[in-house]
């Protein structure tokens, strides 16, 4: 029995060694991670970049602030006003499908999915967050069009306000991320490759073809 108690004690001590401490030092390390996690951007020239913003009408005020931040950042990167498109969907759950439609249209080099989710009393928040984040990533991988996850997932409205206004408007980071990823994508695929490849699939802008001198319009998102 003594041997058994000793073994159990050793096992308990070993297991405890793998449990992270929730004390002050652990909290400080998380704060350091947050401070070091800020992203810096170099000089980005997006004069030829086309970006589509899909925004939700749910939590309209906060989302509008985020969209304004994204537009401001993109203009600082020389993105032309005519090359920034904005369209709306009801809520965050609709963002991935709308992003796929836009990506397949061949009219943009990057997509920003913009919305705000605030936790309530049920598990609805968790289900929507998981579905939306996974869906947006899938669209980017499937279409080779950068899809920026511009959805705030917060525990209360105060957290949203801190992240959607003033100098901490996350929309600005999303705007610059969209420009950087669009440039990366175009460099990897060739500056004219996106439009050419999508046209061959039946998407893009109107083209004149020799078919009784009629102009045939191909479907486009805008």
PDB file of N, CA, C and O in Angstrom, residues 130-189:
ATOM      1  N   UNK A 130     -17.263  29.923 -35.495  1.00  0.00           N
ATOM      2  CA  UNK A 130     -16.561  28.791 -36.092  1.00  0.00           C
ATOM      3  C   UNK A 130     -16.891  28.654 -37.572  1.00  0.00           C
ATOM      4  O   UNK A 130     -16.007  28.480 -38.414  1.00  0.00           O
ATOM      5  N   UNK A 131     -18.178  28.741 -37.910  1.00  0.00           N
ATOM      6  CA  UNK A 131     -18.608  28.576 -39.294  1.00  0.00           C
ATOM      7  C   UNK A 131     -18.071  29.692 -40.187  1.00  0.00           C
ATOM      8  O   UNK A 131     -17.596  29.441 -41.301  1.00  0.00           O
ATOM      9  N   UNK A 132     -18.128  30.917 -39.701  1.00  0.00           N
ATOM     10  CA  UNK A 132     -17.704  32.058 -40.500  1.00  0.00           C
ATOM     11  C   UNK A 132     -16.194  32.042 -40.739  1.00  0.00           C
ATOM     12  O   UNK A 132     -15.726  32.236 -41.867  1.00  0.00           O
ATOM     13  N   UNK A 133     -15.420  31.831 -39.692  1.00  0.00           N
ATOM     14  CA  UNK A 133     -13.957  31.830 -39.852  1.00  0.00           C
ATOM     15  C   UNK A 133     -13.507  30.704 -40.774  1.00  0.00           C
ATOM     16  O   UNK A 133     -12.665  30.911 -41.658  1.00  0.00           O
ATOM     17  N   UNK A 134     -14.075  29.532 -40.597  1.00  0.00           N
ATOM     18  CA  UNK A 134     -13.718  28.398 -41.450  1.00  0.00           C
ATOM     19  C   UNK A 134     -14.160  28.640 -42.891  1.00  0.00           C
ATOM     20  O   UNK A 134     -13.429  28.342 -43.845  1.00  0.00           O
ATOM     21  N   UNK A 135     -15.353  29.200 -43.056  1.00  0.00           N
ATOM     22  CA  UNK A 135     -15.870  29.443 -44.398  1.00  0.00           C
ATOM     23  C   UNK A 135     -15.050  30.453 -45.164  1.00  0.00           C
ATOM     24  O   UNK A 135     -14.751  30.266 -46.348  1.00  0.00           O
ATOM     25  N   UNK A 136     -14.673  31.550 -44.512  1.00  0.00           N
ATOM     26  CA  UNK A 136     -13.884  32.586 -45.182  1.00  0.00           C
ATOM     27  C   UNK A 136     -12.522  32.047 -45.595  1.00  0.00           C
ATOM     28  O   UNK A 136     -12.037  32.312 -46.701  1.00  0.00           O
ATOM     29  N   UNK A 137     -11.888  31.274 -44.730  1.00  0.00           N
ATOM     30  CA  UNK A 137     -10.597  30.686 -45.081  1.00  0.00           C
ATOM     31  C   UNK A 137     -10.741  29.731 -46.262  1.00  0.00           C
ATOM     32  O   UNK A 137      -9.899  29.714 -47.174  1.00  0.00           O
ATOM     33  N   UNK A 138     -11.799  28.947 -46.281  1.00  0.00           N
ATOM     34  CA  UNK A 138     -12.017  27.988 -47.361  1.00  0.00           C
ATOM     35  C   UNK A 138     -12.178  28.687 -48.706  1.00  0.00           C
ATOM     36  O   UNK A 138     -11.664  28.226 -49.723  1.00  0.00           O
ATOM     37  N   UNK A 139     -12.886  29.810 -48.706  1.00  0.00           N
ATOM     38  CA  UNK A 139     -13.078  30.552 -49.949  1.00  0.00           C
ATOM     39  C   UNK A 139     -11.729  31.016 -50.505  1.00  0.00           C
ATOM     40  O   UNK A 139     -11.462  30.903 -51.705  1.00  0.00           O
ATOM     41  N   UNK A 140     -10.879  31.527 -49.637  1.00  0.00           N
ATOM     42  CA  UNK A 140      -9.566  31.970 -50.083  1.00  0.00           C
ATOM     43  C   UNK A 140      -8.744  30.842 -50.670  1.00  0.00           C
ATOM     44  O   UNK A 140      -8.103  30.984 -51.716  1.00  0.00           O
ATOM     45  N   UNK A 141      -8.754  29.694 -50.009  1.00  0.00           N
ATOM     46  CA  UNK A 141      -7.976  28.549 -50.489  1.00  0.00           C
ATOM     47  C   UNK A 141      -8.538  27.985 -51.786  1.00  0.00           C
ATOM     48  O   UNK A 141      -7.792  27.577 -52.681  1.00  0.00           O
ATOM     49  N   UNK A 142      -9.848  27.968 -51.921  1.00  0.00           N
ATOM     50  CA  UNK A 142     -10.478  27.371 -53.091  1.00  0.00           C
ATOM     51  C   UNK A 142     -10.401  28.258 -54.331  1.00  0.00           C
ATOM     52  O   UNK A 142     -10.343  27.760 -55.451  1.00  0.00           O
ATOM     53  N   UNK A 143     -10.396  29.571 -54.136  1.00  0.00           N
ATOM     54  CA  UNK A 143     -10.435  30.488 -55.278  1.00  0.00           C
ATOM     55  C   UNK A 143      -9.102  31.183 -55.549  1.00  0.00           C
ATOM     56  O   UNK A 143      -8.978  31.892 -56.550  1.00  0.00           O
ATOM     57  N   UNK A 144      -8.130  30.998 -54.670  1.00  0.00           N
ATOM     58  CA  UNK A 144      -6.833  31.686 -54.779  1.00  0.00           C
ATOM     59  C   UNK A 144      -7.004  33.210 -54.760  1.00  0.00           C
ATOM     60  O   UNK A 144      -6.182  33.949 -55.298  1.00  0.00           O
ATOM     61  N   UNK A 145      -8.068  33.655 -54.139  1.00  0.00           N
ATOM     62  CA  UNK A 145      -8.299  35.088 -53.928  1.00  0.00           C
ATOM     63  C   UNK A 145      -8.201  35.370 -52.436  1.00  0.00           C
ATOM     64  O   UNK A 145      -8.951  34.781 -51.654  1.00  0.00           O
ATOM     65  N   UNK A 146      -7.289  36.235 -52.016  1.00  0.00           N
ATOM     66  CA  UNK A 146      -7.156  36.529 -50.585  1.00  0.00           C
ATOM     67  C   UNK A 146      -8.479  37.008 -49.991  1.00  0.00           C
ATOM     68  O   UNK A 146      -9.085  37.951 -50.497  1.00  0.00           O
ATOM     69  N   UNK A 147      -8.923  36.344 -48.943  1.00  0.00           N
ATOM     70  CA  UNK A 147     -10.145  36.731 -48.234  1.00  0.00           C
ATOM     71  C   UNK A 147      -9.764  37.087 -46.799  1.00  0.00           C
ATOM     72  O   UNK A 147      -9.385  36.212 -46.022  1.00  0.00           O
ATOM     73  N   UNK A 148      -9.864  38.349 -46.469  1.00  0.00           N
ATOM     74  CA  UNK A 148      -9.415  38.849 -45.174  1.00  0.00           C
ATOM     75  C   UNK A 148     -10.515  38.644 -44.132  1.00  0.00           C
ATOM     76  O   UNK A 148     -11.668  39.029 -44.356  1.00  0.00           O
ATOM     77  N   UNK A 149     -10.144  38.056 -43.007  1.00  0.00           N
ATOM     78  CA  UNK A 149     -11.098  37.824 -41.923  1.00  0.00           C
ATOM     79  C   UNK A 149     -11.249  39.109 -41.118  1.00  0.00           C
ATOM     80  O   UNK A 149     -10.525  39.354 -40.161  1.00  0.00           O
ATOM     81  N   UNK A 150     -12.207  39.927 -41.530  1.00  0.00           N
ATOM     82  CA  UNK A 150     -12.437  41.200 -40.856  1.00  0.00           C
ATOM     83  C   UNK A 150     -13.667  41.147 -39.969  1.00  0.00           C
ATOM     84  O   UNK A 150     -14.534  42.023 -40.053  1.00  0.00           O
ATOM     85  N   UNK A 151     -13.746  40.135 -39.147  1.00  0.00           N
ATOM     86  CA  UNK A 151     -14.898  39.960 -38.262  1.00  0.00           C
ATOM     87  C   UNK A 151     -14.431  40.033 -36.817  1.00  0.00           C
ATOM     88  O   UNK A 151     -13.618  39.210 -36.381  1.00  0.00           O
ATOM     89  N   UNK A 152     -14.923  41.027 -36.090  1.00  0.00           N
ATOM     90  CA  UNK A 152     -14.611  41.116 -34.666  1.00  0.00           C
ATOM     91  C   UNK A 152     -15.464  40.105 -33.907  1.00  0.00           C
ATOM     92  O   UNK A 152     -16.676  40.019 -34.115  1.00  0.00           O
ATOM     93  N   UNK A 153     -14.842  39.339 -33.031  1.00  0.00           N
ATOM     94  CA  UNK A 153     -15.560  38.365 -32.197  1.00  0.00           C
ATOM     95  C   UNK A 153     -15.310  38.749 -30.746  1.00  0.00           C
ATOM     96  O   UNK A 153     -14.284  38.400 -30.171  1.00  0.00           O
ATOM     97  N   UNK A 154     -16.242  39.467 -30.171  1.00  0.00           N
ATOM     98  CA  UNK A 154     -16.031  40.075 -28.850  1.00  0.00           C
ATOM     99  C   UNK A 154     -17.040  39.577 -27.819  1.00  0.00           C
ATOM    100  O   UNK A 154     -18.105  39.068 -28.166  1.00  0.00           O
ATOM    101  N   UNK A 155     -16.674  39.748 -26.557  1.00  0.00           N
ATOM    102  CA  UNK A 155     -17.526  39.304 -25.462  1.00  0.00           C
ATOM    103  C   UNK A 155     -18.577  40.339 -25.075  1.00  0.00           C
ATOM    104  O   UNK A 155     -19.596  40.001 -24.483  1.00  0.00           O
ATOM    105  N   UNK A 156     -18.327  41.607 -25.393  1.00  0.00           N
ATOM    106  CA  UNK A 156     -19.302  42.648 -25.089  1.00  0.00           C
ATOM    107  C   UNK A 156     -19.081  43.831 -26.024  1.00  0.00           C
ATOM    108  O   UNK A 156     -18.090  43.898 -26.764  1.00  0.00           O
ATOM    109  N   UNK A 157     -20.002  44.775 -25.981  1.00  0.00           N
ATOM    110  CA  UNK A 157     -19.946  45.899 -26.915  1.00  0.00           C
ATOM    111  C   UNK A 157     -18.776  46.836 -26.615  1.00  0.00           C
ATOM    112  O   UNK A 157     -18.244  47.491 -27.512  1.00  0.00           O
ATOM    113  N   UNK A 158     -18.353  46.891 -25.374  1.00  0.00           N
ATOM    114  CA  UNK A 158     -17.212  47.734 -25.026  1.00  0.00           C
ATOM    115  C   UNK A 158     -15.952  47.267 -25.758  1.00  0.00           C
ATOM    116  O   UNK A 158     -15.167  48.082 -26.245  1.00  0.00           O
ATOM    117  N   UNK A 159     -15.761  45.960 -25.841  1.00  0.00           N
ATOM    118  CA  UNK A 159     -14.611  45.429 -26.575  1.00  0.00           C
ATOM    119  C   UNK A 159     -14.690  45.807 -28.053  1.00  0.00           C
ATOM    120  O   UNK A 159     -13.674  46.106 -28.684  1.00  0.00           O
ATOM    121  N   UNK A 160     -15.895  45.785 -28.596  1.00  0.00           N
ATOM    122  CA  UNK A 160     -16.081  46.145 -30.001  1.00  0.00           C
ATOM    123  C   UNK A 160     -15.685  47.599 -30.234  1.00  0.00           C
ATOM    124  O   UNK A 160     -14.954  47.915 -31.177  1.00  0.00           O
ATOM    125  N   UNK A 161     -16.163  48.481 -29.370  1.00  0.00           N
ATOM    126  CA  UNK A 161     -15.881  49.913 -29.515  1.00  0.00           C
ATOM    127  C   UNK A 161     -14.383  50.185 -29.479  1.00  0.00           C
ATOM    128  O   UNK A 161     -13.865  50.992 -30.263  1.00  0.00           O
ATOM    129  N   UNK A 162     -13.674  49.515 -28.597  1.00  0.00           N
ATOM    130  CA  UNK A 162     -12.223  49.710 -28.487  1.00  0.00           C
ATOM    131  C   UNK A 162     -11.489  49.276 -29.747  1.00  0.00           C
ATOM    132  O   UNK A 162     -10.396  49.777 -30.031  1.00  0.00           O
ATOM    133  N   UNK A 163     -12.070  48.347 -30.491  1.00  0.00           N
ATOM    134  CA  UNK A 163     -11.401  47.780 -31.665  1.00  0.00           C
ATOM    135  C   UNK A 163     -11.932  48.309 -32.993  1.00  0.00           C
ATOM    136  O   UNK A 163     -11.468  47.880 -34.053  1.00  0.00           O
ATOM    137  N   UNK A 164     -12.897  49.214 -32.926  1.00  0.00           N
ATOM    138  CA  UNK A 164     -13.495  49.714 -34.168  1.00  0.00           C
ATOM    139  C   UNK A 164     -13.500  51.237 -34.251  1.00  0.00           C
ATOM    140  O   UNK A 164     -14.171  51.799 -35.119  1.00  0.00           O
ATOM    141  N   UNK A 165     -12.765  51.887 -33.385  1.00  0.00           N
ATOM    142  CA  UNK A 165     -12.765  53.346 -33.387  1.00  0.00           C
ATOM    143  C   UNK A 165     -11.402  53.888 -32.992  1.00  0.00           C
ATOM    144  O   UNK A 165     -10.565  53.170 -32.437  1.00  0.00           O
ATOM    145  N   UNK A 166     -11.185  55.153 -33.302  1.00  0.00           N
ATOM    146  CA  UNK A 166      -9.947  55.821 -32.908  1.00  0.00           C
ATOM    147  C   UNK A 166      -8.713  55.239 -33.564  1.00  0.00           C
ATOM    148  O   UNK A 166      -8.751  54.747 -34.698  1.00  0.00           O
ATOM    149  N   UNK A 167      -7.612  55.264 -32.819  1.00  0.00           N
ATOM    150  CA  UNK A 167      -6.336  54.780 -33.347  1.00  0.00           C
ATOM    151  C   UNK A 167      -6.238  53.261 -33.357  1.00  0.00           C
ATOM    152  O   UNK A 167      -5.271  52.700 -33.876  1.00  0.00           O
ATOM    153  N   UNK A 168      -7.231  52.589 -32.775  1.00  0.00           N
ATOM    154  CA  UNK A 168      -7.194  51.134 -32.704  1.00  0.00           C
ATOM    155  C   UNK A 168      -8.264  50.504 -33.599  1.00  0.00           C
ATOM    156  O   UNK A 168      -8.762  49.417 -33.315  1.00  0.00           O
ATOM    157  N   UNK A 169      -8.596  51.192 -34.669  1.00  0.00           N
ATOM    158  CA  UNK A 169      -9.589  50.685 -35.610  1.00  0.00           C
ATOM    159  C   UNK A 169      -8.978  49.533 -36.412  1.00  0.00           C
ATOM    160  O   UNK A 169      -8.105  49.737 -37.250  1.00  0.00           O
ATOM    161  N   UNK A 170      -9.430  48.315 -36.130  1.00  0.00           N
ATOM    162  CA  UNK A 170      -8.853  47.149 -36.794  1.00  0.00           C
ATOM    163  C   UNK A 170      -9.102  47.143 -38.299  1.00  0.00           C
ATOM    164  O   UNK A 170      -8.404  46.457 -39.046  1.00  0.00           O
ATOM    165  N   UNK A 171     -10.093  47.910 -38.744  1.00  0.00           N
ATOM    166  CA  UNK A 171     -10.357  47.985 -40.177  1.00  0.00           C
ATOM    167  C   UNK A 171      -9.158  48.478 -40.961  1.00  0.00           C
ATOM    168  O   UNK A 171      -8.942  48.066 -42.112  1.00  0.00           O
ATOM    169  N   UNK A 172      -8.353  49.344 -40.360  1.00  0.00           N
ATOM    170  CA  UNK A 172      -7.171  49.857 -41.048  1.00  0.00           C
ATOM    171  C   UNK A 172      -6.167  48.737 -41.322  1.00  0.00           C
ATOM    172  O   UNK A 172      -5.572  48.673 -42.405  1.00  0.00           O
ATOM    173  N   UNK A 173      -5.985  47.856 -40.358  1.00  0.00           N
ATOM    174  CA  UNK A 173      -5.081  46.721 -40.569  1.00  0.00           C
ATOM    175  C   UNK A 173      -5.619  45.791 -41.652  1.00  0.00           C
ATOM    176  O   UNK A 173      -4.856  45.264 -42.463  1.00  0.00           O
ATOM    177  N   UNK A 174      -6.933  45.605 -41.655  1.00  0.00           N
ATOM    178  CA  UNK A 174      -7.518  44.724 -42.668  1.00  0.00           C
ATOM    179  C   UNK A 174      -7.358  45.307 -44.068  1.00  0.00           C
ATOM    180  O   UNK A 174      -7.112  44.575 -45.027  1.00  0.00           O
ATOM    181  N   UNK A 175      -7.480  46.622 -44.173  1.00  0.00           N
ATOM    182  CA  UNK A 175      -7.314  47.260 -45.469  1.00  0.00           C
ATOM    183  C   UNK A 175      -5.905  47.081 -46.010  1.00  0.00           C
ATOM    184  O   UNK A 175      -5.711  46.738 -47.183  1.00  0.00           O
ATOM    185  N   UNK A 176      -4.911  47.300 -45.167  1.00  0.00           N
ATOM    186  CA  UNK A 176      -3.521  47.138 -45.605  1.00  0.00           C
ATOM    187  C   UNK A 176      -3.188  45.676 -45.868  1.00  0.00           C
ATOM    188  O   UNK A 176      -2.418  45.354 -46.780  1.00  0.00           O
ATOM    189  N   UNK A 177      -3.773  44.779 -45.076  1.00  0.00           N
ATOM    190  CA  UNK A 177      -3.556  43.351 -45.307  1.00  0.00           C
ATOM    191  C   UNK A 177      -4.108  42.948 -46.670  1.00  0.00           C
ATOM    192  O   UNK A 177      -3.484  42.166 -47.403  1.00  0.00           O
ATOM    193  N   UNK A 178      -5.273  43.482 -47.020  1.00  0.00           N
ATOM    194  CA  UNK A 178      -5.871  43.173 -48.319  1.00  0.00           C
ATOM    195  C   UNK A 178      -4.966  43.619 -49.461  1.00  0.00           C
ATOM    196  O   UNK A 178      -4.775  42.894 -50.431  1.00  0.00           O
ATOM    197  N   UNK A 179      -4.403  44.820 -49.341  1.00  0.00           N
ATOM    198  CA  UNK A 179      -3.508  45.326 -50.386  1.00  0.00           C
ATOM    199  C   UNK A 179      -2.260  44.460 -50.489  1.00  0.00           C
ATOM    200  O   UNK A 179      -1.836  44.061 -51.598  1.00  0.00           O
ATOM    201  N   UNK A 180      -1.666  44.142 -49.353  1.00  0.00           N
ATOM    202  CA  UNK A 180      -0.441  43.333 -49.375  1.00  0.00           C
ATOM    203  C   UNK A 180      -0.693  41.953 -49.967  1.00  0.00           C
ATOM    204  O   UNK A 180       0.095  41.457 -50.782  1.00  0.00           O
ATOM    205  N   UNK A 181      -1.787  41.326 -49.577  1.00  0.00           N
ATOM    206  CA  UNK A 181      -2.083  39.990 -50.089  1.00  0.00           C
ATOM    207  C   UNK A 181      -2.476  40.029 -51.565  1.00  0.00           C
ATOM    208  O   UNK A 181      -2.173  39.096 -52.318  1.00  0.00           O
ATOM    209  N   UNK A 182      -3.140  41.095 -51.993  1.00  0.00           N
ATOM    210  CA  UNK A 182      -3.483  41.236 -53.411  1.00  0.00           C
ATOM    211  C   UNK A 182      -2.217  41.362 -54.255  1.00  0.00           C
ATOM    212  O   UNK A 182      -2.103  40.747 -55.326  1.00  0.00           O
ATOM    213  N   UNK A 183      -1.266  42.152 -53.774  1.00  0.00           N
ATOM    214  CA  UNK A 183       0.008  42.298 -54.493  1.00  0.00           C
ATOM    215  C   UNK A 183       0.756  40.974 -54.544  1.00  0.00           C
ATOM    216  O   UNK A 183       1.337  40.614 -55.574  1.00  0.00           O
ATOM    217  N   UNK A 184       0.736  40.246 -53.431  1.00  0.00           N
ATOM    218  CA  UNK A 184       1.403  38.942 -53.381  1.00  0.00           C
ATOM    219  C   UNK A 184       0.756  37.969 -54.359  1.00  0.00           C
ATOM    220  O   UNK A 184       1.440  37.260 -55.097  1.00  0.00           O
ATOM    221  N   UNK A 185      -0.557  37.952 -54.369  1.00  0.00           N
ATOM    222  CA  UNK A 185      -1.282  37.055 -55.264  1.00  0.00           C
ATOM    223  C   UNK A 185      -1.006  37.373 -56.731  1.00  0.00           C
ATOM    224  O   UNK A 185      -0.736  36.486 -57.544  1.00  0.00           O
ATOM    225  N   UNK A 186      -1.050  38.668 -57.081  1.00  0.00           N
ATOM    226  CA  UNK A 186      -0.822  39.058 -58.464  1.00  0.00           C
ATOM    227  C   UNK A 186       0.615  38.786 -58.900  1.00  0.00           C
ATOM    228  O   UNK A 186       0.869  38.436 -60.058  1.00  0.00           O
ATOM    229  N   UNK A 187       1.539  38.936 -57.973  1.00  0.00           N
ATOM    230  CA  UNK A 187       2.937  38.643 -58.294  1.00  0.00           C
ATOM    231  C   UNK A 187       3.124  37.149 -58.532  1.00  0.00           C
ATOM    232  O   UNK A 187       3.852  36.733 -59.436  1.00  0.00           O
ATOM    233  N   UNK A 188       2.454  36.342 -57.729  1.00  0.00           N
ATOM    234  CA  UNK A 188       2.590  34.892 -57.860  1.00  0.00           C
ATOM    235  C   UNK A 188       1.920  34.364 -59.126  1.00  0.00           C
ATOM    236  O   UNK A 188       2.423  33.435 -59.776  1.00  0.00           O
ATOM    237  N   UNK A 189       0.785  34.977 -59.497  1.00  0.00           N
ATOM    238  CA  UNK A 189       0.011  34.483 -60.629  1.00  0.00           C
ATOM    239  C   UNK A 189       0.245  35.263 -61.907  1.00  0.00           C
ATOM    240  O   UNK A 189      -0.204  34.858 -62.979  1.00  0.00           O
TER     241      UNK A 189
END
